[in-house]
Coordinates of C-alpha atoms and ligand atoms in Angstrom, one line a residue:
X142 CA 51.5 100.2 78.8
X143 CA 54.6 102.3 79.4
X144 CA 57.5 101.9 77.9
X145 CA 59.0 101.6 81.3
X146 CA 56.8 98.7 82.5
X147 CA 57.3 96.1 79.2
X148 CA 60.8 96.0 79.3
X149 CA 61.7 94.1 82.7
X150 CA 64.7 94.7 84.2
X151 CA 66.5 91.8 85.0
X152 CA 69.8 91.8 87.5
X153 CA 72.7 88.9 87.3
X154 CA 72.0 85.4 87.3
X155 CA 72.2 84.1 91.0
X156 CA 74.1 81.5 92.8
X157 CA 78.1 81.3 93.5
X158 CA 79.5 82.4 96.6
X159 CA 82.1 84.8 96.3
X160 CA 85.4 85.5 98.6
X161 CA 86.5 89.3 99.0
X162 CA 90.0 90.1 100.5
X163 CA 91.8 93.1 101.0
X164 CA 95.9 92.6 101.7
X165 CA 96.1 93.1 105.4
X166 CA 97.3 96.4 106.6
X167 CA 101.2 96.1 108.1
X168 CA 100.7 98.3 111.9
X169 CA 104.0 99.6 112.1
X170 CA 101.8 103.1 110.6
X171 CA 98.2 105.1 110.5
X172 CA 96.3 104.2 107.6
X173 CA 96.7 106.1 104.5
X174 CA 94.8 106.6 101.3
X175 CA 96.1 103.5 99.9
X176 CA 94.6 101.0 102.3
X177 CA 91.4 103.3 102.1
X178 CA 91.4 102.8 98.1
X179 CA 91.6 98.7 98.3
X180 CA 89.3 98.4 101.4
X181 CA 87.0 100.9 99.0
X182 CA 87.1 99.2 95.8
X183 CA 86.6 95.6 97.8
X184 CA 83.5 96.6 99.9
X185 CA 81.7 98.1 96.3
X186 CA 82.6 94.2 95.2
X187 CA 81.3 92.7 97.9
X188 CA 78.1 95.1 97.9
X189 CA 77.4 94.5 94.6
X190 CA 77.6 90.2 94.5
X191 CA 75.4 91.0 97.9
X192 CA 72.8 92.7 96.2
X193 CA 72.9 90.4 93.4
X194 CA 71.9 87.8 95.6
X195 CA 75.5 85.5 95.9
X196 CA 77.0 84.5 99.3
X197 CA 79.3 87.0 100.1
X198 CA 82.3 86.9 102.4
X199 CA 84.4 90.1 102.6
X200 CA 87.7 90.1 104.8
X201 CA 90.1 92.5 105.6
X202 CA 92.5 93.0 108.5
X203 CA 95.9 93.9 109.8
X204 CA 99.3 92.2 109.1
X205 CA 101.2 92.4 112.9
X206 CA 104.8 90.4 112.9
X207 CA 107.8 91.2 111.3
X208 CA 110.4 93.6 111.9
X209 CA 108.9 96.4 110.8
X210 CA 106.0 96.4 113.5
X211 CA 108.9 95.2 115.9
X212 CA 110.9 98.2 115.2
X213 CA 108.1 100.4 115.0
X214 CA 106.9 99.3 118.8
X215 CA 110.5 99.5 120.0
X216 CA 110.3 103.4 118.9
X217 CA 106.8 103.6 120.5
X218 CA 108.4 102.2 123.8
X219 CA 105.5 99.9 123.6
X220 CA 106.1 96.1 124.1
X221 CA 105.1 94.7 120.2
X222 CA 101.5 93.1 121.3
X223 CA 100.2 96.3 123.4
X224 CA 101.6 98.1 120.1
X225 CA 99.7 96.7 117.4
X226 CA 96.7 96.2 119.7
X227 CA 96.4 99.8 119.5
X228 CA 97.2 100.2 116.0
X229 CA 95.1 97.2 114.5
X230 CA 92.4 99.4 116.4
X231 CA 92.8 102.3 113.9
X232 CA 92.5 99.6 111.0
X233 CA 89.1 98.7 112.6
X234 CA 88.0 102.3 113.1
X235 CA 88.9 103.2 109.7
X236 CA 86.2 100.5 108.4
X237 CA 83.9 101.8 110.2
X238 CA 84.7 105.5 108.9
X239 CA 84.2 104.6 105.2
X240 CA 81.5 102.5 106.2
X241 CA 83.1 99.3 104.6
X242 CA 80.7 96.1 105.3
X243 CA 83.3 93.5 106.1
X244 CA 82.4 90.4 107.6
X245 CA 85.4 89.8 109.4
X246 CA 88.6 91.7 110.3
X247 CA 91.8 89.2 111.2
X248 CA 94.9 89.8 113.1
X249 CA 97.5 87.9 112.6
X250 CA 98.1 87.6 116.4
X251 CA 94.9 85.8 116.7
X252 CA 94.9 82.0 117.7
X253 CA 92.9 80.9 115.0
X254 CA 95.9 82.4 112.7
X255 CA 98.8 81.0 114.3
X256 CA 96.9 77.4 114.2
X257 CA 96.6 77.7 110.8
X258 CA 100.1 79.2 109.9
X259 CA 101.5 76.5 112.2
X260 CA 99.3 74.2 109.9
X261 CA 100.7 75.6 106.8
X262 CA 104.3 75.3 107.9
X263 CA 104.1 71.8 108.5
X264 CA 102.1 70.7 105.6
X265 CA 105.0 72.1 103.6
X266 CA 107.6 70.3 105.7
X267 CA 106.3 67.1 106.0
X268 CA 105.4 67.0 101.8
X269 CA 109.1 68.1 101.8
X270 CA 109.4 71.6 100.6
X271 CA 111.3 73.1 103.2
X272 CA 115.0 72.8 104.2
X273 CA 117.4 74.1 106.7
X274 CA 121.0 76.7 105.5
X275 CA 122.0 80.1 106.3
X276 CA 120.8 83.5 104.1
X277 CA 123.6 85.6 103.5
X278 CA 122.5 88.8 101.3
X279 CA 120.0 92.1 101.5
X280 CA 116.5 92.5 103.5
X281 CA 114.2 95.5 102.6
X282 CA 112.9 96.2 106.2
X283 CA 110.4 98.6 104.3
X284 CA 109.3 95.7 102.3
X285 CA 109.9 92.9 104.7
X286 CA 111.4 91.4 101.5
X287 CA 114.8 89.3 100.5
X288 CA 116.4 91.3 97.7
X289 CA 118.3 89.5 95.4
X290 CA 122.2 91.1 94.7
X291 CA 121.0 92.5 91.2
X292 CA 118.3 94.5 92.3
X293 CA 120.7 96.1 95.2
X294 CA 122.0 99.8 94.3
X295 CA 124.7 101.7 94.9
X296 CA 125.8 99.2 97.6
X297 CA 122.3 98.8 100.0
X298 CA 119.7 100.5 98.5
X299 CA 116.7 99.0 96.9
X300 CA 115.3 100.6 93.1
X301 CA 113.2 102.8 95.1
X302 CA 115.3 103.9 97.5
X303 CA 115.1 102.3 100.1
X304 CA 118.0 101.5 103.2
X305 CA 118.8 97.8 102.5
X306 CA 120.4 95.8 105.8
X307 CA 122.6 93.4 104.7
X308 CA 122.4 89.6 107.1
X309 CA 123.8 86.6 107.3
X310 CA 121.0 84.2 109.2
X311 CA 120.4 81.1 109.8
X312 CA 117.4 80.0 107.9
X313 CA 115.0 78.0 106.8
X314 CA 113.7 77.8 102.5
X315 CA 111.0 76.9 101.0
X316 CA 111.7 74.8 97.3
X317 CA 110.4 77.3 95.5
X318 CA 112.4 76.3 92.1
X319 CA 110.8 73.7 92.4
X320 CA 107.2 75.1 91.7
X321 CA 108.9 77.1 88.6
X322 CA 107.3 74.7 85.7
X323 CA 103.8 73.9 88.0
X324 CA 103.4 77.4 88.3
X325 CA 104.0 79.0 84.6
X326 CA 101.6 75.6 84.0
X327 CA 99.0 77.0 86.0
X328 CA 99.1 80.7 84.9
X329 CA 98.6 79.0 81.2
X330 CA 95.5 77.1 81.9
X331 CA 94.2 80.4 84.1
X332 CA 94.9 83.5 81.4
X333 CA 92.8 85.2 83.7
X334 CA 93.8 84.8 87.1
X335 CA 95.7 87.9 87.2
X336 CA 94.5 90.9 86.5
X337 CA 95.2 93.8 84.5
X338 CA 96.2 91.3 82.0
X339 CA 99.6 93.9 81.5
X340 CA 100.7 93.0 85.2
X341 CA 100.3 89.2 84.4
X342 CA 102.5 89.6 81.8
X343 CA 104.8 90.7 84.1
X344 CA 104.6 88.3 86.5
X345 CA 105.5 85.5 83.9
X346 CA 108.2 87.0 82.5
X347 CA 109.8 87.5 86.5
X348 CA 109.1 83.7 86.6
X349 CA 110.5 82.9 83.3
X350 CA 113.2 84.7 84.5
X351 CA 113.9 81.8 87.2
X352 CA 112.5 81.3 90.4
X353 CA 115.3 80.8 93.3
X354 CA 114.5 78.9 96.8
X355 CA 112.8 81.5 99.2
X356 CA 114.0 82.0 103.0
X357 CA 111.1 81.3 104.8
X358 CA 112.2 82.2 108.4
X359 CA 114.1 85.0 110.3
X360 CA 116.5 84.0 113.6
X361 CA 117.7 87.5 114.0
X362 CA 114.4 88.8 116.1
X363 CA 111.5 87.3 117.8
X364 CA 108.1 89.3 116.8
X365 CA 106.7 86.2 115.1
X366 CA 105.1 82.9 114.9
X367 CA 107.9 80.1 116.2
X368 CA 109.1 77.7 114.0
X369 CA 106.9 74.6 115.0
X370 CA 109.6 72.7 116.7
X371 CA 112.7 75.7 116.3
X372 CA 111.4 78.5 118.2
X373 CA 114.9 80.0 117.4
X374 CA 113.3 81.1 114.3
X375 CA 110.0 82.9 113.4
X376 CA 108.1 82.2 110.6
X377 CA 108.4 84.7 107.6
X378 CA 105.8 87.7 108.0
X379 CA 105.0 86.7 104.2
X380 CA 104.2 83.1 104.9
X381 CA 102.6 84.1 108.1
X382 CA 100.7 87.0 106.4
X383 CA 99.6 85.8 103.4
X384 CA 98.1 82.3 105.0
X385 CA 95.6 85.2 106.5
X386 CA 93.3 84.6 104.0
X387 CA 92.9 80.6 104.5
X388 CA 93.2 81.2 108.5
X389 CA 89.9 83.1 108.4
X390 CA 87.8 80.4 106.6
X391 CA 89.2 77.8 108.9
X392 CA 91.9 75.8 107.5
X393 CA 93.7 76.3 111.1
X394 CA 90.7 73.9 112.1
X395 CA 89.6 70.4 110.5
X396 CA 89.0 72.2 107.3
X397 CA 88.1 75.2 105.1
X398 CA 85.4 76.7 104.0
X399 CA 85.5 75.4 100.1
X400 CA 83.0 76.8 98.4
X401 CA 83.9 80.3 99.5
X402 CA 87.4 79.5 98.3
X403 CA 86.0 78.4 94.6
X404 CA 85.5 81.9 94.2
X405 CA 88.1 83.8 96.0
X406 CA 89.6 87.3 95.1
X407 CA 92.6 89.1 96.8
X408 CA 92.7 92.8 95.8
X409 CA 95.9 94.6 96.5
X410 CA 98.2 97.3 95.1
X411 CA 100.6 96.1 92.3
X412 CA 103.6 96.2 94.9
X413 CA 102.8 93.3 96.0
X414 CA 101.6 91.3 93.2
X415 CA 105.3 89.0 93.2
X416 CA 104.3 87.7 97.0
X417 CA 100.9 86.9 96.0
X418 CA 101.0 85.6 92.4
X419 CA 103.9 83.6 92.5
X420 CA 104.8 82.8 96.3
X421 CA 101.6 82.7 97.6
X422 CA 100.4 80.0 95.2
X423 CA 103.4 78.4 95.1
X424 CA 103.1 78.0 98.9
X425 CA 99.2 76.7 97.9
X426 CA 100.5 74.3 95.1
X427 CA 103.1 72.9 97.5
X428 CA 100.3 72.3 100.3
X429 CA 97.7 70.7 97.9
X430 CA 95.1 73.7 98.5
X431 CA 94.0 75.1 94.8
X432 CA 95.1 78.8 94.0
X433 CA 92.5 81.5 94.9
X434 CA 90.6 82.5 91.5
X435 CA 91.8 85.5 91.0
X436 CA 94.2 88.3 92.1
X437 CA 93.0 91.9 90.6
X438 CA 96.1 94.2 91.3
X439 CA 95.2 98.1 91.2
X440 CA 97.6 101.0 90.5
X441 CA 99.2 103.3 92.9
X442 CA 97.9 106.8 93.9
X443 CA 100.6 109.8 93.7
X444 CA 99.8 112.9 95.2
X445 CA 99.8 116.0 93.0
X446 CA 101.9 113.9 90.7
X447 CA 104.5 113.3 93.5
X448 CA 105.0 109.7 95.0
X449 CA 103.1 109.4 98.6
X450 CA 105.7 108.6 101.3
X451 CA 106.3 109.6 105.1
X452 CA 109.6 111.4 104.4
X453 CA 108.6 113.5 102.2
X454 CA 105.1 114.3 104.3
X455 CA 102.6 114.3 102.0
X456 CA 100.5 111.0 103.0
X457 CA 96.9 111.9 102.4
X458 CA 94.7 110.9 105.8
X459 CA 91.8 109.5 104.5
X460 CA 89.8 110.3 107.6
X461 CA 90.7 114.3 106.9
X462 CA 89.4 114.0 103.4
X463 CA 86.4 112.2 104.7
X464 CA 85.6 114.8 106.9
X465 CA 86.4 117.6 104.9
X466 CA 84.5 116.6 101.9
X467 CA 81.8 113.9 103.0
X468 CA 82.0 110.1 103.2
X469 CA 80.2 109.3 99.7
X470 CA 82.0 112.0 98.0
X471 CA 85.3 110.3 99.0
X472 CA 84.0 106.9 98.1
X473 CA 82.8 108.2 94.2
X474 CA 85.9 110.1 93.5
X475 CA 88.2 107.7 94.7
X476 CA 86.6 104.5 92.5
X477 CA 85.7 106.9 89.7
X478 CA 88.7 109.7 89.1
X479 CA 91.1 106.7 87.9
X480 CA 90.1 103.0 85.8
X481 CA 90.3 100.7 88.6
X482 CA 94.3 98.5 87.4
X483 CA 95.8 102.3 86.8
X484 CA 97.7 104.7 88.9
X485 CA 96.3 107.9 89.7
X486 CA 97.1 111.4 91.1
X487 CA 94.9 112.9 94.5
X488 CA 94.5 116.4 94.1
X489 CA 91.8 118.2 96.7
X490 CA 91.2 120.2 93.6
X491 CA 90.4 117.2 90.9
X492 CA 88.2 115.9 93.8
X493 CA 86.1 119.1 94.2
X494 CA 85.8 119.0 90.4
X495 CA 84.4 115.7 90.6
X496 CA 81.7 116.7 93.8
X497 CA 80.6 119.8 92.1
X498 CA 79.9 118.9 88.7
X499 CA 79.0 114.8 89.0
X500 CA 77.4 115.3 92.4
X501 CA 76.1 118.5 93.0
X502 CA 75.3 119.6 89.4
X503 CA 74.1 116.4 87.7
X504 CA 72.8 113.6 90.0
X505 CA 71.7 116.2 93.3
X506 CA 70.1 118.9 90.8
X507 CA 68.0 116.3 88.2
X508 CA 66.2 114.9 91.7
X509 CA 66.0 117.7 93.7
X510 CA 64.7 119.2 90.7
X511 CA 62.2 116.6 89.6
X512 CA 61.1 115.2 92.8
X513 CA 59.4 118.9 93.6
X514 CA 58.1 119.2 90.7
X515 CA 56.5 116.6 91.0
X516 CA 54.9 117.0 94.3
X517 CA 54.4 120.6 93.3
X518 CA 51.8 119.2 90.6
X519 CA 50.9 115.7 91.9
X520 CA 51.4 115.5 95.3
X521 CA 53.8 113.0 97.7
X522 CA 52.0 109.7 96.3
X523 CA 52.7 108.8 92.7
X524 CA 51.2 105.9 91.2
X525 CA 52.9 104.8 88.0
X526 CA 51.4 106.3 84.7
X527 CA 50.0 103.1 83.1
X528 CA 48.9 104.8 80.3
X529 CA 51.0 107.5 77.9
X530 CA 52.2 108.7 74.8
X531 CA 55.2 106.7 72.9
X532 CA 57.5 109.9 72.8
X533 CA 60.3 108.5 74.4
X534 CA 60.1 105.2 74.0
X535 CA 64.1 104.7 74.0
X536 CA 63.8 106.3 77.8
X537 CA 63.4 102.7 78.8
X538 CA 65.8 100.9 76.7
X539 CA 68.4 103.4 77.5
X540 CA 67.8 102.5 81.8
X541 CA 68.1 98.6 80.3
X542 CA 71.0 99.2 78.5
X543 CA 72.8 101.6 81.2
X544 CA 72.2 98.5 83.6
X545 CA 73.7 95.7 81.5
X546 CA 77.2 97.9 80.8
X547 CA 77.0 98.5 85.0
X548 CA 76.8 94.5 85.4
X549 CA 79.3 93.9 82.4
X550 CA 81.6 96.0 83.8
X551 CA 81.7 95.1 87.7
X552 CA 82.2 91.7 86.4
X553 CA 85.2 93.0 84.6
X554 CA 86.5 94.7 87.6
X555 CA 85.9 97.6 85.7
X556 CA 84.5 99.9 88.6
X557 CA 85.1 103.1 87.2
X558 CA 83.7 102.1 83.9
X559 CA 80.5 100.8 86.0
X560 CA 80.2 104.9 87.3
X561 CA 80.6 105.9 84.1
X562 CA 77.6 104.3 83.1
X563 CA 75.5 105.3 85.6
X564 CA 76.2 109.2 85.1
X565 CA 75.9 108.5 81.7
X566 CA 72.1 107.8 82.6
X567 CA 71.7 111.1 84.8
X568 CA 73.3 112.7 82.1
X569 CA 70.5 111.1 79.6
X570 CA 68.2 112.2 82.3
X571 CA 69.0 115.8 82.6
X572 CA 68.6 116.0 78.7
X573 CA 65.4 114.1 78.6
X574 CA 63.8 117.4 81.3
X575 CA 65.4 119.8 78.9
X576 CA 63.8 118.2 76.3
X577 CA 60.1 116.9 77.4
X578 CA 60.0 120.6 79.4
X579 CA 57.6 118.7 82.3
X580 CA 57.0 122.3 84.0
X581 CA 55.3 122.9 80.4
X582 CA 53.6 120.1 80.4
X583 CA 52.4 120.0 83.8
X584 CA 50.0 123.0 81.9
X585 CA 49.4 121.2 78.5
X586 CA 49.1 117.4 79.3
X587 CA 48.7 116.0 82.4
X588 CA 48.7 112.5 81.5
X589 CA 52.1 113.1 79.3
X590 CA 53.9 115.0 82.6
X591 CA 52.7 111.8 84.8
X592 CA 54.1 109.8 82.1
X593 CA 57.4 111.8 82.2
X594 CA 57.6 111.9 86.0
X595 CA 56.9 108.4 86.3
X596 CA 59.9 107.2 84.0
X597 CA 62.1 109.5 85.7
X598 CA 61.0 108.0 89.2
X599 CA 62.1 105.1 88.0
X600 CA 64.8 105.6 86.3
X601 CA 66.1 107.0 89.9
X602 CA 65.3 103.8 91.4
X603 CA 67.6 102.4 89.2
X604 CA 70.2 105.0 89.6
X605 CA 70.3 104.8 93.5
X606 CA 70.3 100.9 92.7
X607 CA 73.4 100.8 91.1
X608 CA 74.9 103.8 93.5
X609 CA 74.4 101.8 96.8
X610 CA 77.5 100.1 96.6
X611 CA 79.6 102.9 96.6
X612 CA 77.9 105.3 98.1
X613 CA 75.6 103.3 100.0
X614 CA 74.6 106.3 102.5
X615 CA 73.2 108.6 99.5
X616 CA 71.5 105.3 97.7
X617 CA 69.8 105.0 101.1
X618 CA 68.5 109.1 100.6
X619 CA 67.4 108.7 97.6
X620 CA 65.3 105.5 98.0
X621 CA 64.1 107.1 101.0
X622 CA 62.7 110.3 99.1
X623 CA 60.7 108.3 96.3
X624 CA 59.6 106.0 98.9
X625 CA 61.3 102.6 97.0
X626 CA 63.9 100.8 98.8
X627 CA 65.3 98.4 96.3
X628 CA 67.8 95.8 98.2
X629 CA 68.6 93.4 95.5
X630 CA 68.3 92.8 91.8
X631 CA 65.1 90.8 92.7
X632 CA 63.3 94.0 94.3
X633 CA 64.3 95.6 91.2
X634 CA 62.8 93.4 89.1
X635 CA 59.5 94.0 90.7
X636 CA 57.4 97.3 89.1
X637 CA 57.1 100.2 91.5
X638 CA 53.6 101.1 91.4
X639 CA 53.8 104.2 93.6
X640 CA 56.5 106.4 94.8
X641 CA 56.0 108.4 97.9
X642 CA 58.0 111.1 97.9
X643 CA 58.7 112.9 101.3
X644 CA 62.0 114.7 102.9
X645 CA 63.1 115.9 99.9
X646 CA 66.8 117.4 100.6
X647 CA 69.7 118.7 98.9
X648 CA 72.1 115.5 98.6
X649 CA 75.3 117.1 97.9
X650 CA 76.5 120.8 98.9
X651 CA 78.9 122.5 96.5
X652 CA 82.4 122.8 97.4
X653 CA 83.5 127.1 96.9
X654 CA 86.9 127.9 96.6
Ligands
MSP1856 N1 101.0 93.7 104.9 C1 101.2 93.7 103.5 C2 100.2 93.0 102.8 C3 100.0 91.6 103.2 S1 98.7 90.8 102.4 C4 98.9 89.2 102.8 C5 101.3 95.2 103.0 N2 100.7 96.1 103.8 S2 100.7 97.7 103.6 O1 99.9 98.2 104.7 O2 102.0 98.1 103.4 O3 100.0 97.9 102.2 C6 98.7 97.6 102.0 C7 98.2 98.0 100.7 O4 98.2 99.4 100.5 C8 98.9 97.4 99.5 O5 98.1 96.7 98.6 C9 99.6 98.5 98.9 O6 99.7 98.3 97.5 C10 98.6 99.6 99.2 N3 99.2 101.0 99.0 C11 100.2 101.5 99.7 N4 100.4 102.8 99.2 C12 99.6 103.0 98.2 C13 99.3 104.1 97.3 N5 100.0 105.2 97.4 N6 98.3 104.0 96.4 C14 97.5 102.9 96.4 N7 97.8 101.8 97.1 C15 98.9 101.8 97.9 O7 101.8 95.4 102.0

């Protein structure tokens, strides 16, 4: 028996359903590398809980009041629904460019969203969290967020810069002090529900800090949900935004989906960790619907160590890079250049690095490499070599091992680690040709090259496994050249007992300078 045969691979226990969310995308703008990243890093989630046999739900979508889309529509001489109509398209189109396998992609102009915000709003009123005044102070347009006088500098500017516009409106509030205790209550009994551990830190201190009442309408525009029963006022774009992610499991109806919400996870960029992590579930608290289970928030990308922003014109276009450099190459650099919770710096020159010597040189070489060697000396159809040597028995441990570190670590959110793992294998692979020298023994023992070539098959069955949820297209190529399409852990668990190689082609092309 081969080594490879008497040590099953088993994939991740089964059952839970899992909830996927990216933030939704604000309009008022094309979409850049940062919505690219989360939408990324989400779909690779919800691919792998897929694969591993849980029922998945995976939601992203666009974020379309406020005065930032009202603005931006004004300067587009477009009224504000014919506006975002065209610019939630280029959120949709973008999916479909990096190949992101949503199951559902929400506007917050849809009905079913405005039900449930309306929903929302009054379940807040009538358990008496909300009150009428006036806001007098600062509003980061940029933001769409209230900034408090000590965080305003020199006069109207926010800490990063940005034009403040100081009004005095007549408002409505949410109690937010109110939630203060519940909430640092909850975060105690969930030391996990934000993650990097480092940003939850910060989120408690900014609530130890105190938590003041929250304005929770604006009466100085109109791009917004009404006030149910004031339509002087819209609704927050916060409120309204962040009750997206109830709105598309039905709460605006006679109830929600809760087992999908058992297991819910909203990814987003740190910026927005405050709205989520402390208003967001204060608003949940306050409306008697449990917290999501966690919020993973993941660093910002620079670009050639300078901040990305429109004024200073270097926003990277994610569909330029895509087309410049290939779809999968994107989607591996992107989730595997930085650990997934840090910020990281795009350079075209770091992600050429990354395609030539990952891509081209280790994983495209070791198959192209052994797959015609293989046919060259046993033809397309390869039945698995029952019977060998024990030279490598640690061949087989080492594929077991690599796949328990890639399901340890995409538990932990640990994507990059998870990639890490898996080129550690081609790595181990590479070495283990240069050492068992198959084109020699293809001459000196037949039965020990079948043996070789049949671990190898495998252990690239394994490898395009754990690949296909980030690069789900070259996954696909491989399984396709050895003849073994593997859709789940359970296919994986079943022996391959012949490969059938055909169409064997070069999977990546080197970048020149
Ligand atoms: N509309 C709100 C989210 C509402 S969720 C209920 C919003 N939209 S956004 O379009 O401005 O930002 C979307 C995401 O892109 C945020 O998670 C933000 O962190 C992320 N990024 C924006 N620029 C980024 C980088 N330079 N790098 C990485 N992500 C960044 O905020």
């Amino acid at each position: 028996m081969a080594p490879g045969k008497d040590q099953a691979i088993k994939g991740e226990e089964m059952s839970a359903d899992f909830y996927i969310t990216t933030p939704i995308y604000y309009v008022n703008d094309k979409p850049h590398i940062g919505h690219a990243y989360t939408s990324i890093a989400c779909d690779v989630l919800a691919r792998f809980n897929r694969m591993n046999g849980h029922r998945v739900m995976f939601l992203t979508g666009t974020d379309e009041h406020g005065q930032k889309v009202e603005n931006s529509a004004k300067k587009h001489d477009l009224d504000p629904l014919q506006y975002c109509d065209k610019m939630s398209q280029t959120f949709r189109d973008l999916t479909e460019i990096l190949n992101i396998s949503n199951d559902d992609f929400i506007r917050t102009t849809e009905p079913r969203h405005k039900t449930a915000v309306e929903k929302m709003w009054r379940t807040l009123l009538e358990n008496g969290d909300i009150y009428k005044g006036t806001y007098k102070g600062w509003y980061n347009v940029s933001d769409e967020a209230f900034v408090p006088d000590n965080e305003v500098i020199d006069g109207g500017f926010s800490k990063d810069g940005k034009k403040l516009e100081f009004c005095e409106e007549s408002s409505y509030f949410f109690r937010l002090s109110k939630w203060e205790q519940p909430l640092l209550a909850f975060f105690e009994a969930h030391p996990e529900f934000v993650r990097p551990r480092s940003k939850f830190n910060e989120v408690i201190s900014f609530v130890k800090s105190g938590l003041k009442d929250l304005s929770i309408s604006r009466s100085s525009f109109k791009w917004g949900i009404p006030v149910p029963g004031d339509d002087s006022h819209v609704i927050y774009v916060w409120l309204d935004a962040l009750t997206n992610y109830l709105s598309a499991i039905g709460y605006g109806d006679n109830g929600y989906d809760r087992e999908l919400w058992e297991n819910s996870i909203h990814v987003i960029g740190k910026d927005i960790l405050r709205f989520h992590a402390v208003y967001w579930v204060c608003f949940l608290l306050a409306s008697g619907v449990k917290p999501p289970s966690t919020i993973f928030a993941h660093g910002w990308w620079t670009n050639n160590g300078q901040k990305i922003s429109k004024s200073l014109g270097n926003t990277i276009d994610p569909i330029e890079i895509v087309d410049k450099y290939g779809l999968d190459q994107f989607r591996y650099f992107i989730l595997r250049e930085v650990p997934f919770g840090s910020d990281g710096d795009f350079s075209e020159s770091a992600l050429k690095r990354r395609i030539n010597a990952d891509l081209c040189n280790d994983l495209g070489n070791l198959i192209q490499r052994v797959l015609k060697l293989a046919t060259k000396n046993l033809g397309t159809d390869i039945r698995y070599a029952t019977e060998c040597s024990e030279i490598h028995p640690e061949f087989a441990t080492k594929c077991k091992t690599m796949l328990e570190s890639f399901n340890k670590s995409m538990k932990e959110f640990a994507i990059s680690k998870a990639l890490e793992s898996v080129f550690e294998l081609v790595s181990y692979c590479n070495q283990f040709v240069e050492i068992t020298k198959p084109w020699s023994l293809a001459k000196s023992s037949h039965k020990e090259f079948e043996y070789v070539i049949s671990s190898l098959l495998d252990s690239f069955r394994l490898i395009a496994f754990c690949l296909s949820p980030f690069m789900p297209g070259t996954a696909d190529k491989i399984f396709s050249m050895i003849g073994a399409h593997v859709k789940s852990a359970n296919d994986l668990q079943e022996n391959q007992e012949l490969y059938r190689i055909s169409n064997i082609e070069i999977l990546f092309n080197k970048i020149e300078d």
